[in-house]
Amino acid sequence: GVVNEKLLALEKGKPTSEFEGKLAKMETDFGGYEKKLTDATAALETKSLASLETRDKRINDLEARIQRGGMGRGRELERKAFVDHRLWEGASLPDAEKKTQALWEVLRMDDKAKPEFKTLTQQDPETGGYLATPEITNEIIKAAVDITPALQIADVRMTQASRVVFRKRMGTITFVSRSELGTLTERTGLKYGVEEVDLPERYALILATQRDLEDAGWLEGEIAEVMQLAYATKVGAELINGKGVQNMEMEGIAVNGDIASTTSGASGALAPGTMIDCQSALKAGYQAGASWLLRQATLGKIRQMVGGDGHFIWAPGNGSIPNLVLDKPYTISEDVAAVAGSAVPLFYGNFKLAYKIVLRIALDIQRLNEKYVPDVGFYARTRFGGQVVLAEAIKKYTCTA
């Protein structure tokens, strides 16, 4: 047939036109395939070179970042060897690129990732903060509290009664002359009165949980100390500014209306001359135990004052000799007013004679275990009173308005 004739012709070296056409077409197709293969090879080589350059750049960047992080040289080389040999050796190009990118993401050192530090640090409780346990002491830092030392300034007595009445001589008599046969007449003027000191109650209450008291063994002592401080502060404040028995307080020397006053003569200021006048206005019989009462800032102003003789009116102490203002000692009381117009920044007098404080209960602190269950109550109470009993034994110094 036809097929046998074509095969016979090929065996004799006489190809048919159809065969020659197909062969030509095959040669053309193979040429196209060869070109595509060449182009693909070139592209692959270019991509490989670019990938290698990218790899080198990333490795260099990693080295630079490691160096900036302060790592040692040995650690730097270890990471470089890991990248060079563990990732690239024996790995195909796509696989190596994926591993390199994964490394960068783990290290969080690529430009788009936020750094994540794995160093143990106290700033993060979970990476070291819980390990750095602080020392907690039982010492409590306490600010200074300025307290008027009322119980040292005034005359103090204890009592078992509900109130105390002091007898007071209100007047006296005078002697007169008479002739040998002159008529005798009674001398009048001797009078007596009383000063009655009432003893109102004050209290303070603090509640604490059972657990606080169990776990902080020092807490009960701290509460007692705070209550004692509050008590002393209250007595001192009332000595100066107490509103009197009608308000269940002591009578303050700044409130008493019978104490005579000397005016400074300087608007909102002190003056050495009038301070001497205030001191001199006190009777000689009270001068032996007299002293000044003022706040610290007022003392600072006095220390800068110079008298008419050119000398400072304040004299520093020396050993057992106290500091003096116009040759008299002084007591600091922050409850006394500051220097200002119409204020009373100074008191001068014999306070032991002029003021009585009576204590019925100085300070009684009770622990109430059941009343405030489940809490524990600490109840402090005191009963005291006080007032001016001899107004002429004190003088006020008032700044001019």
mmCIF file of C-alpha atoms in Angstrom:
data_model
loop_
_atom_site.group_PDB
_atom_site.id
_atom_site.type_symbol
_atom_site.label_atom_id
_atom_site.label_comp_id
_atom_site.label_asym_id
_atom_site.label_seq_id
_atom_site.Cartn_x
_atom_site.Cartn_y
_atom_site.Cartn_z
ATOM 1 C CA GLY A 1 0.000 0.000 0.000
ATOM 2 C CA VAL A 2 0.894 3.691 0.321
ATOM 3 C CA VAL A 3 2.706 3.267 3.663
ATOM 4 C CA ASN A 4 4.901 0.496 2.327
ATOM 5 C CA GLU A 5 5.819 2.591 -0.691
ATOM 6 C CA LYS A 6 6.935 5.523 1.567
ATOM 7 C CA LEU A 7 9.018 3.284 3.782
ATOM 8 C CA LEU A 8 10.618 1.680 0.714
ATOM 9 C CA ALA A 9 11.456 5.105 -0.670
ATOM 10 C CA LEU A 10 13.100 6.171 2.651
ATOM 11 C CA GLU A 11 15.186 3.019 2.694
ATOM 12 C CA LYS A 12 16.508 3.877 -0.784
ATOM 13 C CA GLY A 13 17.396 7.436 0.342
ATOM 14 C CA LYS A 14 14.708 9.079 -1.580
ATOM 15 C CA PRO A 15 12.553 11.032 0.980
ATOM 16 C CA THR A 16 9.209 12.209 -0.132
ATOM 17 C CA SER A 17 8.244 15.883 -0.243
ATOM 18 C CA GLU A 18 5.840 15.322 2.646
ATOM 19 C CA PHE A 19 8.645 13.932 4.787
ATOM 20 C CA GLU A 20 10.935 16.774 4.004
ATOM 21 C CA GLY A 21 8.229 19.289 4.973
ATOM 22 C CA LYS A 22 7.656 17.642 8.319
ATOM 23 C CA LEU A 23 11.376 17.492 8.990
ATOM 24 C CA ALA A 24 11.776 21.173 8.236
ATOM 25 C CA LYS A 25 8.937 21.988 10.628
ATOM 26 C CA MET A 26 10.559 19.937 13.381
ATOM 27 C CA GLU A 27 13.839 21.752 12.933
ATOM 28 C CA THR A 28 12.047 25.064 13.286
ATOM 29 C CA ASP A 29 10.234 23.957 16.433
ATOM 30 C CA PHE A 30 13.432 22.678 17.991
ATOM 31 C CA GLY A 31 15.095 26.001 17.306
ATOM 32 C CA GLY A 32 12.317 27.814 19.189
ATOM 33 C CA TYR A 33 12.567 25.444 22.105
ATOM 34 C CA GLU A 34 16.321 25.941 22.244
ATOM 35 C CA LYS A 35 15.873 29.729 22.424
ATOM 36 C CA LYS A 36 13.308 29.480 25.198
ATOM 37 C CA LEU A 37 15.608 27.182 27.133
ATOM 38 C CA THR A 38 18.510 29.587 26.739
ATOM 39 C CA ASP A 39 16.368 32.545 27.888
ATOM 40 C CA ALA A 40 15.049 30.591 30.867
ATOM 41 C CA THR A 41 18.576 29.589 31.863
ATOM 42 C CA ALA A 42 19.760 33.197 31.691
ATOM 43 C CA ALA A 43 16.799 34.402 33.756
ATOM 44 C CA LEU A 44 17.402 31.742 36.366
ATOM 45 C CA GLU A 45 21.074 32.691 36.639
ATOM 46 C CA THR A 46 20.101 36.372 36.997
ATOM 47 C CA LYS A 47 17.578 35.520 39.684
ATOM 48 C CA SER A 48 20.096 33.352 41.500
ATOM 49 C CA LEU A 49 22.662 36.161 41.450
ATOM 50 C CA ALA A 50 20.096 38.636 42.750
ATOM 51 C CA SER A 51 19.041 36.218 45.470
ATOM 52 C CA LEU A 52 22.662 35.688 46.480
ATOM 53 C CA GLU A 53 23.178 39.446 46.659
ATOM 54 C CA THR A 54 20.037 39.750 48.783
ATOM 55 C CA ARG A 55 21.278 36.967 51.008
ATOM 56 C CA ASP A 56 24.664 38.665 51.438
ATOM 57 C CA LYS A 57 22.977 41.989 52.180
ATOM 58 C CA ARG A 58 20.767 40.399 54.816
ATOM 59 C CA ILE A 59 23.691 38.601 56.401
ATOM 60 C CA ASN A 60 25.671 41.847 56.522
ATOM 61 C CA ASP A 61 22.664 43.620 58.001
ATOM 62 C CA LEU A 62 22.332 40.884 60.612
ATOM 63 C CA GLU A 63 25.998 41.243 61.524
ATOM 64 C CA ALA A 64 25.670 45.003 61.877
ATOM 65 C CA ARG A 65 22.592 44.680 64.081
ATOM 66 C CA ILE A 66 24.274 42.081 66.280
ATOM 67 C CA GLN A 67 27.281 44.350 66.705
ATOM 68 C CA ARG A 68 25.087 47.320 67.643
ATOM 69 C CA GLY A 69 23.357 45.138 70.201
ATOM 70 C CA GLY A 70 26.658 44.807 72.078
ATOM 71 C CA MET A 71 27.059 41.024 71.598
ATOM 72 C CA GLY A 72 30.484 39.473 71.893
ATOM 73 C CA ARG A 73 32.536 38.485 68.849
ATOM 74 C CA GLY A 74 32.029 34.782 69.480
ATOM 75 C CA ARG A 75 28.249 35.166 69.466
ATOM 76 C CA GLU A 76 28.434 37.213 66.251
ATOM 77 C CA LEU A 77 30.415 34.524 64.400
ATOM 78 C CA GLU A 78 28.129 31.816 65.688
ATOM 79 C CA ARG A 79 25.090 33.516 64.180
ATOM 80 C CA LYS A 80 26.889 34.164 60.891
ATOM 81 C CA ALA A 81 27.918 30.487 60.654
ATOM 82 C CA PHE A 82 24.339 29.473 61.382
ATOM 83 C CA VAL A 83 23.045 31.574 58.494
ATOM 84 C CA ASP A 84 25.793 30.548 56.043
ATOM 85 C CA HIS A 85 25.900 26.823 56.682
ATOM 86 C CA ARG A 86 22.699 25.726 58.363
ATOM 87 C CA LEU A 87 20.325 27.552 56.039
ATOM 88 C CA TRP A 88 22.057 27.667 52.668
ATOM 89 C CA GLU A 89 24.184 24.557 52.554
ATOM 90 C CA GLY A 90 22.410 21.867 50.553
ATOM 91 C CA ALA A 91 19.181 23.849 50.271
ATOM 92 C CA SER A 92 17.373 24.806 47.115
ATOM 93 C CA LEU A 93 17.061 28.525 46.384
ATOM 94 C CA PRO A 94 13.349 28.913 47.292
ATOM 95 C CA ASP A 95 13.796 26.805 50.422
ATOM 96 C CA ALA A 96 16.817 28.857 51.568
ATOM 97 C CA GLU A 97 14.953 32.127 50.999
ATOM 98 C CA LYS A 98 12.060 30.918 53.121
ATOM 99 C CA LYS A 99 14.394 29.816 55.895
ATOM 100 C CA THR A 100 16.260 33.120 55.856
ATOM 101 C CA GLN A 101 13.020 35.078 56.077
ATOM 102 C CA ALA A 102 11.873 32.847 58.919
ATOM 103 C CA LEU A 103 15.117 33.551 60.768
ATOM 104 C CA TRP A 104 14.588 37.302 60.411
ATOM 105 C CA GLU A 105 11.053 37.020 61.717
ATOM 106 C CA VAL A 106 12.170 34.975 64.720
ATOM 107 C CA LEU A 107 14.928 37.405 65.541
ATOM 108 C CA ARG A 108 12.510 40.310 64.885
ATOM 109 C CA MET A 109 15.357 42.273 63.352
ATOM 110 C CA ASP A 110 13.918 43.062 59.945
ATOM 111 C CA ASP A 111 12.979 46.647 59.145
ATOM 112 C CA LYS A 112 9.205 46.069 59.325
ATOM 113 C CA ALA A 113 9.122 44.104 62.558
ATOM 114 C CA LYS A 114 9.075 45.581 66.067
ATOM 115 C CA PRO A 115 12.103 44.455 68.146
ATOM 116 C CA GLU A 116 11.280 41.882 70.823
ATOM 117 C CA PHE A 117 13.914 41.597 73.523
ATOM 118 C CA LYS A 118 14.320 38.281 75.274
ATOM 119 C CA THR A 119 16.771 39.512 77.924
ATOM 120 C CA LEU A 120 15.722 38.954 81.553
ATOM 121 C CA THR A 121 14.801 42.368 82.923
ATOM 122 C CA GLN A 122 13.112 43.743 86.020
ATOM 123 C CA GLN A 123 10.976 46.014 83.871
ATOM 124 C CA ASP A 124 8.886 43.041 82.812
ATOM 125 C CA PRO A 125 7.616 40.984 85.783
ATOM 126 C CA GLU A 126 7.468 37.801 83.706
ATOM 127 C CA THR A 127 11.069 38.058 82.452
ATOM 128 C CA GLY A 128 12.791 38.824 85.737
ATOM 129 C CA GLY A 129 10.746 41.321 87.675
ATOM 130 C CA TYR A 130 9.227 38.659 89.920
ATOM 131 C CA LEU A 131 12.725 37.394 90.712
ATOM 132 C CA ALA A 132 13.934 40.720 92.128
ATOM 133 C CA THR A 133 12.104 40.712 95.454
ATOM 134 C CA PRO A 134 12.334 44.056 97.329
ATOM 135 C CA GLU A 135 13.065 44.298 101.024
ATOM 136 C CA ILE A 136 10.062 45.628 102.951
ATOM 137 C CA THR A 137 10.990 47.057 106.328
ATOM 138 C CA ASN A 138 8.835 47.833 109.340
ATOM 139 C CA GLU A 139 10.222 51.357 109.354
ATOM 140 C CA ILE A 140 7.648 54.029 108.500
ATOM 141 C CA ILE A 141 8.783 57.365 107.119
ATOM 142 C CA LYS A 142 6.974 60.007 109.139
ATOM 143 C CA ALA A 143 6.692 63.707 108.404
ATOM 144 C CA ALA A 144 7.275 66.065 111.296
ATOM 145 C CA VAL A 145 4.165 67.321 113.071
ATOM 146 C CA ASP A 146 4.447 70.697 114.785
ATOM 147 C CA ILE A 147 2.718 70.482 118.147
ATOM 148 C CA THR A 148 2.205 73.289 120.626
ATOM 149 C CA PRO A 149 3.620 71.841 123.876
ATOM 150 C CA ALA A 150 0.551 72.861 125.878
ATOM 151 C CA LEU A 151 1.225 70.533 128.787
ATOM 152 C CA GLN A 152 4.672 72.098 129.230
ATOM 153 C CA ILE A 153 3.505 75.694 128.855
ATOM 154 C CA ALA A 154 0.470 75.728 131.152
ATOM 155 C CA ASP A 155 -0.142 74.560 134.695
ATOM 156 C CA VAL A 156 -1.563 71.014 134.521
ATOM 157 C CA ARG A 157 -3.358 68.960 137.160
ATOM 158 C CA MET A 158 -5.247 65.663 137.242
ATOM 159 C CA THR A 159 -8.680 65.166 138.778
ATOM 160 C CA GLN A 160 -11.198 62.438 139.510
ATOM 161 C CA ALA A 161 -14.123 64.838 139.417
ATOM 162 C CA SER A 162 -16.435 65.895 136.594
ATOM 163 C CA ARG A 163 -15.186 69.482 136.742
ATOM 164 C CA VAL A 164 -12.767 71.584 138.751
ATOM 165 C CA VAL A 165 -13.435 74.936 140.445
ATOM 166 C CA PHE A 166 -10.504 77.208 141.219
ATOM 167 C CA ARG A 167 -11.002 79.910 143.878
ATOM 168 C CA LYS A 168 -9.766 83.272 142.730
ATOM 169 C CA ARG A 169 -9.047 86.479 144.641
ATOM 170 C CA MET A 170 -10.657 89.300 142.747
ATOM 171 C CA GLY A 171 -9.532 92.317 144.788
ATOM 172 C CA THR A 172 -7.541 93.479 147.758
ATOM 173 C CA ILE A 173 -7.430 96.181 150.452
ATOM 174 C CA THR A 174 -5.210 99.146 151.084
ATOM 175 C CA PHE A 175 -3.809 100.584 154.274
ATOM 176 C CA VAL A 176 -4.579 104.193 155.252
ATOM 177 C CA SER A 177 -3.201 106.517 157.888
ATOM 178 C CA ARG A 178 -5.110 107.815 160.928
ATOM 179 C CA SER A 179 -4.513 110.113 163.844
ATOM 180 C CA GLU A 180 -4.108 108.894 167.373
ATOM 181 C CA LEU A 181 -7.804 109.313 168.080
ATOM 182 C CA GLY A 182 -9.030 108.840 164.533
ATOM 183 C CA THR A 183 -12.050 106.691 163.761
ATOM 184 C CA LEU A 184 -11.498 103.182 162.437
ATOM 185 C CA THR A 185 -13.426 102.161 159.319
ATOM 186 C CA GLU A 186 -13.519 98.873 157.515
ATOM 187 C CA ARG A 187 -11.324 98.604 154.451
ATOM 188 C CA THR A 188 -13.305 97.231 151.526
ATOM 189 C CA GLY A 189 -12.192 95.786 148.200
ATOM 190 C CA LEU A 190 -11.278 92.246 149.132
ATOM 191 C CA LYS A 191 -13.334 89.950 146.885
ATOM 192 C CA TYR A 192 -13.226 86.376 145.741
ATOM 193 C CA GLY A 193 -14.583 84.503 142.802
ATOM 194 C CA VAL A 194 -14.149 81.188 141.054
ATOM 195 C CA GLU A 195 -12.855 79.867 137.765
ATOM 196 C CA GLU A 196 -14.655 76.686 136.750
ATOM 197 C CA VAL A 197 -13.046 74.307 134.275
ATOM 198 C CA ASP A 198 -15.352 71.829 132.567
ATOM 199 C CA LEU A 199 -13.999 68.555 131.146
ATOM 200 C CA PRO A 200 -15.664 67.676 127.839
ATOM 201 C CA GLU A 201 -14.841 64.413 126.086
ATOM 202 C CA ARG A 202 -12.998 63.969 122.780
ATOM 203 C CA TYR A 203 -12.513 60.694 120.930
ATOM 204 C CA ALA A 204 -10.938 59.050 117.903
ATOM 205 C CA LEU A 205 -11.868 55.742 116.254
ATOM 206 C CA ILE A 206 -9.829 53.630 113.825
ATOM 207 C CA LEU A 207 -10.998 50.322 112.312
ATOM 208 C CA ALA A 208 -8.584 47.629 111.133
ATOM 209 C CA THR A 209 -9.255 44.220 109.630
ATOM 210 C CA GLN A 210 -8.331 41.048 111.466
ATOM 211 C CA ARG A 211 -6.013 40.074 108.614
ATOM 212 C CA ASP A 212 -4.151 43.372 108.765
ATOM 213 C CA LEU A 213 -3.529 42.936 112.465
ATOM 214 C CA GLU A 214 -2.489 39.295 112.004
ATOM 215 C CA ASP A 215 -0.139 39.895 109.087
ATOM 216 C CA ALA A 216 1.307 43.252 110.186
ATOM 217 C CA GLY A 217 2.372 42.724 113.761
ATOM 218 C CA TRP A 218 3.502 46.326 114.096
ATOM 219 C CA LEU A 219 0.141 47.829 113.108
ATOM 220 C CA GLU A 220 -1.423 48.008 116.563
ATOM 221 C CA GLY A 221 1.567 49.920 117.921
ATOM 222 C CA GLU A 222 1.418 52.274 114.961
ATOM 223 C CA ILE A 223 -2.272 52.992 115.616
ATOM 224 C CA ALA A 224 -1.520 53.792 119.261
ATOM 225 C CA GLU A 225 1.264 56.165 118.241
ATOM 226 C CA VAL A 226 -0.984 57.971 115.764
ATOM 227 C CA MET A 227 -3.665 58.418 118.430
ATOM 228 C CA GLN A 228 -1.161 59.826 120.923
ATOM 229 C CA LEU A 229 0.069 62.283 118.307
ATOM 230 C CA ALA A 230 -3.489 63.370 117.490
ATOM 231 C CA TYR A 231 -4.226 63.893 121.184
ATOM 232 C CA ALA A 232 -1.181 66.106 121.745
ATOM 233 C CA THR A 233 -1.998 68.087 118.603
ATOM 234 C CA LYS A 234 -5.565 68.680 119.791
ATOM 235 C CA VAL A 235 -4.536 69.940 123.237
ATOM 236 C CA GLY A 236 -1.947 72.292 121.758
ATOM 237 C CA ALA A 237 -4.312 73.723 119.156
ATOM 238 C CA GLU A 238 -7.006 74.413 121.768
ATOM 239 C CA LEU A 239 -4.543 76.167 124.075
ATOM 240 C CA ILE A 240 -4.105 78.823 121.398
ATOM 241 C CA ASN A 241 -7.382 78.870 119.465
ATOM 242 C CA GLY A 242 -9.911 76.834 121.477
ATOM 243 C CA LYS A 243 -13.459 78.221 121.307
ATOM 244 C CA GLY A 244 -14.404 77.639 124.936
ATOM 245 C CA VAL A 245 -16.669 75.412 126.965
ATOM 246 C CA GLN A 246 -19.776 76.329 124.969
ATOM 247 C CA ASN A 247 -18.127 74.550 122.025
ATOM 248 C CA MET A 248 -16.796 71.722 124.247
ATOM 249 C CA GLU A 249 -13.236 73.006 123.863
ATOM 250 C CA MET A 250 -10.664 74.749 125.998
ATOM 251 C CA GLU A 251 -10.524 78.521 125.944
ATOM 252 C CA GLY A 252 -7.669 79.671 123.710
ATOM 253 C CA ILE A 253 -5.457 82.565 124.686
ATOM 254 C CA ALA A 254 -6.059 84.076 121.240
ATOM 255 C CA VAL A 255 -9.813 83.967 121.913
ATOM 256 C CA ASN A 256 -9.863 85.312 125.468
ATOM 257 C CA GLY A 257 -11.071 88.912 125.478
ATOM 258 C CA ASP A 258 -9.537 89.949 128.809
ATOM 259 C CA ILE A 259 -5.892 89.731 127.727
ATOM 260 C CA ALA A 260 -4.502 93.218 127.086
ATOM 261 C CA SER A 261 -2.824 93.939 123.757
ATOM 262 C CA THR A 262 0.036 96.104 122.540
ATOM 263 C CA THR A 263 -0.100 97.301 118.918
ATOM 264 C CA SER A 264 3.008 97.014 116.765
ATOM 265 C CA GLY A 265 2.660 100.424 115.111
ATOM 266 C CA ALA A 266 3.885 98.934 111.832
ATOM 267 C CA SER A 267 1.362 97.797 109.247
ATOM 268 C CA GLY A 268 1.490 93.991 109.106
ATOM 269 C CA ALA A 269 4.936 93.941 110.688
ATOM 270 C CA LEU A 270 6.875 93.743 113.938
ATOM 271 C CA ALA A 271 8.817 96.598 115.519
ATOM 272 C CA PRO A 272 11.507 96.240 118.219
ATOM 273 C CA GLY A 273 10.327 99.288 120.177
ATOM 274 C CA THR A 274 6.729 98.130 120.559
ATOM 275 C CA MET A 275 7.862 94.598 121.376
ATOM 276 C CA ILE A 276 9.731 96.123 124.314
ATOM 277 C CA ASP A 277 6.537 97.987 125.241
ATOM 278 C CA CYS A 278 4.589 94.708 125.220
ATOM 279 C CA GLN A 279 7.182 93.075 127.433
ATOM 280 C CA SER A 280 7.274 96.007 129.817
ATOM 281 C CA ALA A 281 3.476 96.050 130.173
ATOM 282 C CA LEU A 282 3.578 92.792 132.128
ATOM 283 C CA LYS A 283 3.682 93.277 135.901
ATOM 284 C CA ALA A 284 7.044 92.739 137.542
ATOM 285 C CA GLY A 285 5.597 89.919 139.638
ATOM 286 C CA TYR A 286 5.008 87.853 136.500
ATOM 287 C CA GLN A 287 8.319 88.585 134.765
ATOM 288 C CA ALA A 288 10.353 85.932 136.582
ATOM 289 C CA GLY A 289 8.622 83.054 134.784
ATOM 290 C CA ALA A 290 7.605 84.923 131.621
ATOM 291 C CA SER A 291 8.407 83.819 128.069
ATOM 292 C CA TRP A 292 7.416 84.455 124.450
ATOM 293 C CA LEU A 293 5.104 82.275 122.392
ATOM 294 C CA LEU A 294 5.432 82.489 118.607
ATOM 295 C CA ARG A 295 5.725 80.458 115.410
ATOM 296 C CA GLN A 296 8.984 79.556 113.669
ATOM 297 C CA ALA A 297 8.564 82.014 110.783
ATOM 298 C CA THR A 298 8.009 84.870 113.231
ATOM 299 C CA LEU A 299 11.201 83.932 115.026
ATOM 300 C CA GLY A 300 13.008 84.192 111.690
ATOM 301 C CA LYS A 301 11.841 87.791 111.341
ATOM 302 C CA ILE A 302 12.852 88.607 114.916
ATOM 303 C CA ARG A 303 16.353 87.224 114.417
ATOM 304 C CA GLN A 304 16.940 89.892 111.779
ATOM 305 C CA MET A 305 15.670 92.771 113.929
ATOM 306 C CA VAL A 306 18.030 95.304 115.461
ATOM 307 C CA GLY A 307 17.156 97.401 118.505
ATOM 308 C CA GLY A 308 17.820 101.093 119.054
ATOM 309 C CA ASP A 309 21.304 100.329 120.356
ATOM 310 C CA GLY A 310 22.267 98.598 117.113
ATOM 311 C CA HIS A 311 22.274 95.105 118.586
ATOM 312 C CA PHE A 312 20.094 92.174 117.537
ATOM 313 C CA ILE A 313 17.134 91.673 119.872
ATOM 314 C CA TRP A 314 17.545 87.904 119.507
ATOM 315 C CA ALA A 315 20.403 86.242 121.387
ATOM 316 C CA PRO A 316 21.642 82.730 120.605
ATOM 317 C CA GLY A 317 21.893 80.200 123.399
ATOM 318 C CA ASN A 318 25.111 78.681 124.690
ATOM 319 C CA GLY A 319 25.157 75.292 126.363
ATOM 320 C CA SER A 320 22.548 75.310 129.143
ATOM 321 C CA ILE A 321 21.638 78.930 128.403
ATOM 322 C CA PRO A 322 18.510 79.067 126.185
ATOM 323 C CA ASN A 323 17.953 81.207 123.100
ATOM 324 C CA LEU A 324 16.445 84.529 124.120
ATOM 325 C CA VAL A 325 14.288 87.280 122.633
ATOM 326 C CA LEU A 326 14.770 90.532 124.535
ATOM 327 C CA ASP A 327 16.488 88.491 127.244
ATOM 328 C CA LYS A 328 13.529 86.113 127.649
ATOM 329 C CA PRO A 329 13.134 82.494 126.473
ATOM 330 C CA TYR A 330 10.546 81.536 123.899
ATOM 331 C CA THR A 331 8.427 78.542 122.845
ATOM 332 C CA ILE A 332 7.606 77.705 119.230
ATOM 333 C CA SER A 333 3.918 77.173 118.450
ATOM 334 C CA GLU A 334 2.709 76.851 114.872
ATOM 335 C CA ASP A 335 -0.838 77.386 116.141
ATOM 336 C CA VAL A 336 -0.017 81.048 116.784
ATOM 337 C CA ALA A 337 -0.898 83.356 113.874
ATOM 338 C CA ALA A 338 1.692 84.487 111.334
ATOM 339 C CA VAL A 339 2.800 88.096 111.027
ATOM 340 C CA ALA A 340 0.100 89.973 109.103
ATOM 341 C CA GLY A 341 -2.148 92.985 109.386
ATOM 342 C CA SER A 342 -4.383 92.824 112.495
ATOM 343 C CA ALA A 343 -2.941 89.403 113.429
ATOM 344 C CA VAL A 344 -1.606 88.446 116.877
ATOM 345 C CA PRO A 345 1.765 86.793 116.134
ATOM 346 C CA LEU A 346 3.227 87.102 119.651
ATOM 347 C CA PHE A 347 2.182 86.331 123.204
ATOM 348 C CA TYR A 348 4.296 87.238 126.207
ATOM 349 C CA GLY A 349 3.547 86.224 129.746
ATOM 350 C CA ASN A 350 3.771 83.831 132.629
ATOM 351 C CA PHE A 351 1.664 81.009 131.211
ATOM 352 C CA LYS A 352 2.019 78.726 134.238
ATOM 353 C CA LEU A 353 0.157 81.298 136.332
ATOM 354 C CA ALA A 354 -2.217 82.441 133.648
ATOM 355 C CA TYR A 355 -3.556 79.143 132.252
ATOM 356 C CA LYS A 356 -4.894 75.973 133.868
ATOM 357 C CA ILE A 357 -5.311 72.597 132.100
ATOM 358 C CA VAL A 358 -7.199 69.855 133.916
ATOM 359 C CA LEU A 359 -7.041 66.209 132.865
ATOM 360 C CA ARG A 360 -9.775 63.792 133.901
ATOM 361 C CA ILE A 361 -8.602 61.127 131.438
ATOM 362 C CA ALA A 362 -5.365 61.901 129.660
ATOM 363 C CA LEU A 363 -5.683 59.252 126.931
ATOM 364 C CA ASP A 364 -7.415 55.875 127.134
ATOM 365 C CA ILE A 365 -7.067 53.534 124.125
ATOM 366 C CA GLN A 366 -9.374 50.524 123.984
ATOM 367 C CA ARG A 367 -9.353 47.583 121.588
ATOM 368 C CA LEU A 368 -12.903 46.629 120.558
ATOM 369 C CA ASN A 369 -12.794 43.058 119.286
ATOM 370 C CA GLU A 370 -16.519 42.373 118.934
ATOM 371 C CA LYS A 371 -18.348 45.639 118.293
ATOM 372 C CA TYR A 372 -17.166 46.033 114.693
ATOM 373 C CA VAL A 373 -16.837 42.372 113.664
ATOM 374 C CA PRO A 374 -15.313 41.340 111.278
ATOM 375 C CA ASP A 375 -13.131 44.425 111.862
ATOM 376 C CA VAL A 376 -11.398 45.437 115.082
ATOM 377 C CA GLY A 377 -11.997 48.907 116.480
ATOM 378 C CA PHE A 378 -9.412 51.033 118.271
ATOM 379 C CA TYR A 379 -11.230 53.632 120.326
ATOM 380 C CA ALA A 380 -9.340 56.428 122.072
ATOM 381 C CA ARG A 381 -10.989 58.866 124.410
ATOM 382 C CA THR A 382 -9.846 61.720 126.579
ATOM 383 C CA ARG A 383 -11.432 64.241 128.911
ATOM 384 C CA PHE A 384 -9.695 67.530 129.517
ATOM 385 C CA GLY A 385 -10.460 71.197 129.852
ATOM 386 C CA GLY A 386 -8.590 74.427 130.230
ATOM 387 C CA GLN A 387 -8.938 78.174 130.286
ATOM 388 C CA VAL A 388 -7.280 81.453 131.101
ATOM 389 C CA VAL A 389 -7.606 81.996 134.848
ATOM 390 C CA LEU A 390 -5.368 85.052 135.205
ATOM 391 C CA ALA A 391 -5.590 87.225 132.113
ATOM 392 C CA GLU A 392 -3.257 89.949 133.422
ATOM 393 C CA ALA A 393 -0.370 87.470 133.436
ATOM 394 C CA ILE A 394 -0.364 87.401 129.596
ATOM 395 C CA LYS A 395 0.029 90.165 126.998
ATOM 396 C CA LYS A 396 -0.805 90.066 123.291
ATOM 397 C CA TYR A 397 1.201 91.735 120.556
ATOM 398 C CA THR A 398 -1.022 92.765 117.649
ATOM 399 C CA CYS A 399 0.211 93.884 114.248
ATOM 400 C CA THR A 400 -1.227 97.153 112.976
ATOM 401 C CA ALA A 401 -3.779 96.650 110.214
#
